[in-house]
XYZ file of C-alpha atoms in Angstrom:
541
model
C -11.446 50.756 19.482
C -12.710 51.970 15.103
C -17.750 49.531 6.852
C -18.370 48.604 3.419
C -18.337 50.627 0.295
C -21.591 52.299 -0.336
C -24.244 50.271 1.432
C -22.344 49.472 4.578
C -20.050 52.430 5.328
C -18.271 52.704 8.685
C -21.193 51.241 10.364
C -19.045 48.373 11.599
C -16.250 50.495 13.027
C -17.747 50.830 16.463
C -17.946 47.048 16.876
C -14.224 47.160 17.625
C -14.811 49.288 20.676
C -15.566 46.460 23.122
C -13.229 44.008 21.538
C -10.263 46.228 22.520
C -8.837 44.897 25.722
C -6.401 46.632 28.111
C -3.673 45.605 26.724
C -6.291 52.230 18.536
C -1.750 66.123 15.141
C 0.629 65.055 17.881
C 0.990 61.628 19.426
C 2.486 62.109 22.857
C 5.170 59.861 24.312
C 4.657 57.018 26.843
C 4.641 57.216 30.503
C 6.851 54.982 32.833
C 9.509 53.017 31.017
C 8.940 55.120 27.866
C 12.404 54.308 26.526
C 10.704 51.445 24.679
C 13.204 48.968 26.138
C 13.278 46.469 28.866
C 16.302 48.302 30.292
C 19.996 47.954 30.267
C 22.328 48.401 27.425
C 24.761 46.422 25.203
C 25.271 45.117 21.735
C 22.076 43.892 20.018
C 22.301 40.242 19.045
C 20.177 37.748 16.988
C 18.644 34.635 18.524
C 16.519 33.573 21.365
C 12.901 33.097 22.183
C 10.565 35.822 23.713
C 7.711 34.459 25.812
C 4.917 36.935 26.185
C 1.939 36.281 28.452
C -1.322 37.865 27.541
C -4.720 37.910 29.229
C -6.971 36.634 26.476
C -7.400 35.152 23.019
C -9.874 36.524 20.592
C -10.327 33.215 18.831
C -8.996 34.506 15.474
C -5.539 34.875 13.988
C -6.255 36.963 10.976
C -5.029 40.532 11.422
C -7.863 41.910 9.255
C -10.395 40.499 11.603
C -8.898 41.022 15.070
C -9.866 43.894 17.253
C -8.472 42.736 20.681
C -5.079 44.012 21.602
C -3.916 40.882 23.314
C -4.173 39.066 19.932
C -3.022 42.091 17.840
C 0.307 41.825 19.751
C 0.965 38.602 17.949
C -0.778 38.775 14.557
C 0.621 42.224 13.856
C 4.128 40.608 13.437
C 2.830 38.378 10.599
C 1.768 41.143 8.139
C 3.317 44.322 6.806
C 1.258 47.386 5.793
C 1.559 49.817 2.900
C 2.677 52.557 5.322
C 3.697 53.035 8.993
C 2.816 55.840 11.444
C 5.428 57.404 13.715
C 3.943 57.213 17.309
C 5.817 60.361 18.388
C 4.799 62.646 15.529
C 1.930 61.052 13.813
C 3.760 61.198 10.498
C 3.009 58.578 7.792
C 6.217 56.965 6.508
C 7.018 54.267 3.851
C 6.773 50.521 4.403
C 5.546 48.243 1.653
C 4.759 51.328 -0.307
C 7.933 53.367 -1.062
C 5.895 56.442 -2.080
C 2.335 57.572 -2.723
C 0.402 60.440 -4.257
C -2.943 61.842 -3.099
C -5.252 63.755 -5.299
C -6.072 67.389 -4.309
C -9.603 66.426 -3.358
C -8.505 63.344 -1.328
C -10.494 60.941 -3.369
C -7.599 59.113 -5.101
C -4.530 57.459 -3.439
C -1.803 56.014 -5.719
C 0.803 53.728 -4.004
C 4.142 52.736 -5.546
C 5.292 49.435 -4.095
C 8.683 48.224 -3.216
C 10.126 45.628 -5.515
C 11.433 42.246 -4.339
C 8.854 41.728 -1.478
C 7.657 38.201 -1.022
C 5.187 36.461 1.235
C 6.185 33.494 3.393
C 4.747 31.127 0.851
C 7.167 32.497 -1.830
C 4.653 34.472 -3.802
C 5.356 38.092 -4.761
C 3.835 41.314 -3.652
C 2.229 43.030 -6.580
C -0.384 45.703 -7.183
C -2.869 42.960 -7.947
C -2.340 41.280 -4.618
C -3.087 44.725 -2.916
C -6.250 45.078 -4.984
C -7.321 41.492 -4.109
C -6.948 42.319 -0.437
C -8.922 45.529 -0.515
C -11.567 44.047 -2.739
C -12.052 41.114 -0.347
C -12.319 43.276 2.864
C -16.053 44.068 2.449
C -16.709 40.294 2.505
C -15.159 39.731 5.943
C -18.378 40.132 7.773
C -18.819 41.051 11.461
C -15.318 40.487 12.595
C -13.786 42.707 9.883
C -14.989 45.740 11.698
C -11.990 47.984 11.489
C -10.777 47.116 7.916
C -14.352 47.531 6.548
C -14.611 50.944 8.117
C -11.267 52.151 6.701
C -12.430 51.299 3.211
C -15.860 52.908 3.644
C -17.007 54.500 0.403
C -14.328 53.042 -1.868
C -15.230 53.246 -5.522
C -12.463 51.049 -7.033
C -9.041 49.755 -6.600
C -7.150 49.609 -9.873
C -3.851 48.070 -10.980
C -1.879 50.768 -12.812
C 1.155 48.548 -13.373
C 2.648 45.607 -11.592
C 3.947 47.755 -8.756
C 1.425 50.633 -8.730
C -2.084 50.479 -7.257
C -4.659 53.228 -7.208
C -7.536 53.364 -4.667
C -10.391 55.725 -5.555
C -13.219 56.850 -3.239
C -16.630 58.195 -4.166
C -16.041 61.138 -1.720
C -13.008 62.800 -0.142
C -11.541 60.389 2.352
C -8.543 62.060 4.217
C -8.334 59.405 6.809
C -7.363 56.671 4.336
C -3.658 57.196 4.287
C -3.376 56.632 8.076
C -5.643 53.546 7.674
C -3.105 52.002 5.373
C -0.656 51.932 8.384
C -2.874 49.723 10.512
C -2.774 46.081 11.133
C -6.395 45.826 9.864
C -5.260 46.753 6.348
C -2.127 44.488 6.667
C -1.447 42.828 3.209
C -1.995 39.122 3.058
C -1.002 36.693 0.184
C -3.337 35.951 -2.602
C -3.807 32.420 -1.284
C -4.918 33.768 2.092
C -7.306 36.289 0.544
C -9.090 33.472 -1.304
C -9.860 31.662 2.000
C -13.149 32.220 3.816
C -13.057 34.573 6.810
C -13.647 31.535 9.105
C -10.726 29.730 7.600
C -8.448 32.712 8.039
C -9.542 33.116 11.598
C -8.854 29.483 12.594
C -5.971 28.645 10.345
C -4.164 31.962 10.097
C -2.835 33.834 7.127
C 0.335 34.139 5.013
C 1.860 37.552 5.211
C 5.136 39.242 4.194
C 5.950 40.218 7.824
C 9.080 39.659 9.864
C 7.516 36.659 11.532
C 5.390 33.712 10.406
C 2.677 31.845 12.225
C 3.984 28.498 13.324
C 1.172 27.250 15.618
C -2.183 28.421 17.079
C -3.798 26.617 19.868
C -7.045 28.465 20.737
C -7.229 29.860 24.293
C -3.603 28.519 24.999
C -0.893 29.909 22.709
C 0.315 31.506 19.551
C 3.802 30.681 18.250
C 5.720 32.759 15.669
C 9.081 31.960 13.895
C 11.402 34.479 12.463
C 10.888 34.922 8.626
C 14.016 33.950 6.825
C 15.060 36.490 4.167
C 12.901 39.364 5.383
C 14.432 42.594 3.986
C 11.621 45.191 3.642
C 10.898 46.634 6.993
C 9.209 49.889 7.981
C 11.167 53.163 7.641
C 10.760 53.587 11.389
C 12.748 50.411 12.232
C 16.352 50.506 13.278
C 17.538 47.062 12.114
C 17.660 46.259 8.473
C 16.720 42.786 7.212
C 15.526 40.032 9.452
C 14.286 40.416 12.969
C 16.602 39.556 15.829
C 14.418 37.032 17.719
C 14.267 33.466 16.521
C 10.777 32.734 18.042
C 7.998 34.431 19.858
C 5.578 32.528 21.972
C 2.346 34.077 23.261
C 0.816 32.278 26.213
C -2.814 33.013 27.207
C -2.849 33.534 31.037
C -6.103 35.210 32.065
C -5.190 35.947 35.708
C -3.253 39.222 36.085
C -1.522 37.908 39.288
C -0.351 34.793 37.605
C 1.049 36.670 34.710
C 2.870 38.981 37.115
C 4.229 36.051 39.072
C 5.412 34.333 35.869
C 7.345 37.424 34.855
C 8.948 37.766 38.228
C 10.024 34.072 38.256
C 11.450 34.378 34.777
C 8.962 31.863 33.261
C 7.978 34.637 30.726
C 9.713 37.646 29.450
C 6.813 40.175 29.003
C 3.209 40.396 30.116
C 0.270 42.448 28.976
C -2.281 44.273 31.071
C -0.307 44.792 34.312
C -2.809 45.000 37.106
C -2.655 47.915 39.549
C -2.437 45.410 42.422
C 0.704 43.930 40.947
C 2.649 47.161 40.132
C 4.374 47.418 43.465
C 5.720 43.861 43.392
C 7.035 44.279 39.796
C 8.749 47.627 40.436
C 12.382 47.691 41.569
C 13.165 44.188 40.476
C 14.353 42.951 37.045
C 11.266 44.245 35.380
C 10.399 47.601 33.646
C 6.879 48.779 33.418
C 6.141 50.417 29.932
C 3.015 52.357 29.390
C 1.274 54.469 26.805
C -2.259 55.814 26.406
C -4.121 54.219 23.503
C -5.239 56.760 20.978
C -8.873 56.870 19.853
C -12.154 56.953 21.763
C -11.583 56.657 25.362
C -13.232 54.253 27.707
C -16.668 55.445 28.517
C -20.413 55.020 28.596
C -21.891 54.544 25.149
C -25.418 55.810 25.534
C -28.387 54.512 23.504
C -29.749 57.927 22.613
C -33.009 56.434 21.499
C -33.948 55.118 24.900
C -36.738 57.192 26.372
C -34.748 58.108 29.477
C -31.695 59.054 27.374
C -33.494 61.102 24.812
C -33.487 63.907 27.446
C -30.317 65.992 27.141
C -30.577 66.917 30.758
C -30.393 63.301 31.908
C -27.440 62.667 29.720
C -25.646 65.739 30.940
C -26.453 64.701 34.501
C -24.797 61.329 33.970
C -21.769 63.188 32.460
C -21.512 65.488 35.461
C -21.968 62.791 38.059
C -19.004 60.669 37.067
C -15.826 61.214 39.045
C -13.261 60.370 36.489
C -10.207 61.030 38.637
C -11.427 58.671 41.385
C -12.030 55.902 38.861
C -8.539 56.341 37.151
C -6.766 56.574 40.455
C -8.617 53.685 42.152
C -8.938 51.069 39.423
C -6.505 51.637 36.646
C -2.689 51.402 36.372
C -0.584 54.237 37.813
C -0.361 57.108 35.372
C -3.760 56.471 33.749
C -5.407 59.695 32.841
C -9.055 60.657 33.484
C -10.799 61.422 30.160
C -10.425 65.082 29.144
C -12.257 64.508 25.830
C -14.054 61.748 24.004
C -10.582 61.280 22.296
C -7.482 60.250 24.191
C -4.659 62.775 24.396
C -2.511 60.587 22.173
C -4.936 61.025 19.249
C -4.056 63.482 16.411
C -6.235 66.674 16.733
C -7.325 65.935 20.319
C -8.866 68.805 22.159
C -8.716 69.303 25.984
C -12.306 69.540 27.269
C -11.520 68.847 30.866
C -13.551 71.799 32.126
C -16.621 70.357 30.398
C -15.970 67.009 32.038
C -15.394 68.251 35.635
C -17.060 66.122 38.268
C -19.947 68.152 39.748
C -22.607 66.095 41.724
C -24.534 69.358 42.566
C -24.891 70.194 38.829
C -26.058 66.582 38.174
C -28.711 66.913 40.778
C -29.905 70.233 39.532
C -30.123 68.890 36.016
C -32.205 65.945 37.134
C -34.449 68.288 39.235
C -34.929 70.497 36.246
C -35.951 67.373 34.118
C -38.659 66.533 36.645
C -36.966 63.610 38.385
C -37.650 63.763 42.153
C -35.729 61.825 44.821
C -37.672 59.024 46.526
C -37.353 57.553 50.123
C -34.780 55.103 48.800
C -32.648 57.908 47.291
C -33.467 56.873 43.716
C -35.320 59.386 41.562
C -38.662 58.754 39.968
C -41.087 60.588 37.544
C -44.590 59.613 36.667
C -44.294 56.551 38.753
C -41.157 55.301 37.058
C -37.736 55.009 38.585
C -34.663 56.523 36.971
C -32.973 53.194 36.302
C -30.434 52.296 33.677
C -28.595 49.074 32.723
C -24.900 49.236 31.765
C -23.841 46.286 29.575
C -20.214 45.157 29.801
C -17.957 42.390 28.631
C -15.121 40.707 30.590
C -12.226 41.543 28.225
C -10.354 43.602 30.741
C -9.856 43.096 34.473
C -10.598 46.905 35.070
C -14.036 46.848 33.585
C -16.037 45.538 36.533
C -14.451 47.559 39.357
C -14.565 50.730 37.203
C -18.337 50.228 36.600
C -19.000 49.394 40.204
C -17.591 52.877 40.963
C -19.730 54.490 38.251
C -22.711 52.668 39.783
C -21.967 54.192 43.166
C -21.378 57.688 41.754
C -24.662 57.616 39.874
C -26.506 56.279 42.713
C -25.371 59.305 44.803
C -27.292 61.646 42.451
C -30.373 59.400 42.388
C -29.750 57.195 39.322
C -30.082 53.461 39.768
C -27.668 51.447 37.756
C -27.892 47.739 36.998
C -24.655 46.025 35.622
C -25.167 43.336 33.042
C -22.211 41.171 32.012
C -22.451 39.317 28.737
C -19.835 37.156 26.921
C -17.534 38.938 24.465
C -18.892 36.889 21.756
C -22.268 38.557 22.119
C -20.886 42.067 21.676
C -21.733 42.474 17.982
C -25.200 41.186 18.255
C -25.847 43.462 21.246
C -24.917 46.554 19.413
C -26.573 45.458 16.171
C -29.751 44.514 17.980
C -29.842 47.814 19.928
C -31.065 46.056 23.048
C -29.031 48.056 25.580
C -29.218 51.289 27.601
C -25.514 51.897 27.928
C -22.524 49.989 26.763
C -19.034 50.230 28.294
C -16.160 50.228 25.877
C -13.492 52.108 23.754
C -11.962 51.932 20.411
C -8.373 52.406 19.468
C -7.206 54.241 16.371
C -4.475 56.870 15.870
C -6.742 59.094 13.661
C -9.679 61.288 14.666
C -11.883 59.854 12.004
C -12.696 57.183 14.516
C -15.266 59.773 15.797
C -17.156 59.502 12.429
C -17.128 55.673 12.508
C -18.372 55.666 16.097
C -20.835 58.523 16.163
C -22.120 59.637 12.774
C -25.837 59.216 12.528
C -25.417 58.582 8.837
C -23.385 55.378 9.215
C -24.034 52.431 11.571
C -25.206 54.697 14.285
C -25.341 51.960 16.971
C -25.810 54.603 19.620
C -28.757 56.063 17.815
C -27.666 59.717 17.743
C -30.121 62.148 16.040
C -29.123 63.823 12.850
C -27.415 67.122 13.792
C -24.528 69.522 13.070
C -22.226 66.803 14.471
C -22.734 64.963 11.181
C -21.714 68.044 9.254
C -18.465 68.437 11.236
C -17.658 64.721 10.948
C -18.193 64.595 7.283
C -16.247 67.792 6.684
C -13.181 66.654 8.613
C -13.007 63.444 6.584
C -13.206 65.476 3.392
C -10.516 68.153 3.864
C -6.768 67.853 3.385
C -6.171 71.209 5.031
C -4.573 70.194 8.353
C -5.581 73.356 10.226
C -9.239 73.123 9.031
C -9.380 69.515 9.863
C -8.125 70.248 13.381
C -10.868 72.919 13.830
C -13.591 70.532 12.591
C -12.453 67.699 14.815
C -12.363 69.992 17.799
C -15.909 71.021 16.995
C -16.986 67.422 16.785
C -15.486 66.673 20.223
C -17.212 69.640 21.719
C -20.548 68.740 20.366
C -20.284 65.211 21.562
C -19.393 66.381 25.112
C -21.700 69.391 25.391
C -24.677 67.259 24.258
C -23.502 64.304 26.362
C -24.080 61.862 23.399
C -21.326 59.881 24.960
C -19.891 59.996 28.490
C -16.012 59.772 28.338
C -14.579 58.189 31.662
C -10.909 57.234 31.337
C -8.138 56.800 28.798
C -7.188 53.258 28.177
C -3.487 52.917 29.082
C -1.632 49.979 27.778
C 0.790 48.875 30.408
C 3.247 46.132 29.844
C 5.717 44.424 32.271
C 8.989 43.582 30.522
C 12.086 41.750 31.770
C 15.150 43.812 31.728
C 16.929 41.251 29.513
C 14.485 42.323 26.773
C 15.580 45.346 24.738
C 13.795 47.672 22.293
C 10.288 46.300 22.691
C 8.539 49.333 21.093
C 4.984 50.727 21.167
C 3.619 51.539 17.712
C 1.205 54.451 17.032
C -1.777 52.379 18.298
C 0.008 51.598 21.531
C 0.536 47.988 20.484
C 3.946 46.358 20.037
C 6.292 45.934 17.175
C 8.940 43.183 17.667
C 11.190 43.495 14.647
C 13.883 45.404 16.532
C 13.362 43.615 19.847
C 16.231 41.477 21.163
C 17.201 39.463 24.230
C 20.582 39.766 25.937
């Protein structure tokens, strides 16, 4: 789940992939409980505390540096963005910017800001503050993965007048408008921008959002208070002015069963990452299950294409054919989870259905390996020139589904003669693992409601952590980022997806589906375009 100007373009975007926990041109609706409400009806009312149990804490409360959904749920409420994105249509709508203009060549974006917006420290939103934010993003470092990627190739950010800011890129950059709707480019106060990335992570930031950070206790809780006087919400929100809720408390509860039990007993009002084993117990009671597939790059096997074994396209294609995606989705993941039908999830703009190319076919996998010269040994594992066909999949424990999903992958690949070793590393070692390139295969995904996430993840001209060779894929990825013609962009994005799958540069497995458990006394808890939550319109009654 999604660079620096010039010398460090979207190279950092893939670093968000493994930081995304289970809970990033048509965005489809949600699955069960897709009314966006905890159920029931009645007159919306202000007041009350919403207690939300999440599975993990990323150790950082700066929206510009957070890539883990469990933490995004809270820090998203602190900052506003220049724009917002309709999760049903993909349309970009006003938020802090009341209007904008894009040059014909998509190199210049001019935003006209709303007047009267203030941060919770009393300072005013101005074009200079926006410039300060965007200028500081390249200095965030390894944790600023998504924000840096969205500003890849920026030439300058200019203050036109106190409420007008112009962002200019060196090359056409069609993805940038959608990027301004993300939490990663949420606008922070000038005082926050001046802090070091480490200070912002540990102490939090001052935003203009509907809630303010009251307290952060690492690995325990995040507490938000309603922002008094808030009056500049997204065009998508129903309520004008302040949020309904007085307070929101996020409790870190790693065990899925404990979260479910806490929701059933009324100790908490909502939980993230509902486990498949807990669905039956939660259904039919005073709980609604709400789900939506995360847009962006699906959960899959990120292949290090520079590894000798994986340089062979037949071996990569064999792995792709040997994976039974439906079995994994049905066995491990929440009800309604879709097997991957492309490298992009179906909720991503310009998604293309490539399900026929991703069909499970063990016989095809075996034939490909035979053709590549890998012969089956007495132990069932293939070998060539005295070396066994063995790969290590590196994974990180940021979602309860990771290990059981990979154990199934391990069994499925063994059935065609590929030996798989599973290597678990702490989440904190994710960035260094990708940067160092010491891996065969990495398990992960990256969430973003824009297809340019493919360029950030797979262009050989950027970070290229998966070591793809230069090819026509680069041409398609660069061209889709440069065009403002929606039909042409759709065609180019489709071509990129086809090239990724047909060459098996990446092995898509299953769409990440965010599934929340929500008490029926909670109303209008909505998914945003990235399948995270927005709590301004949420109320308890």
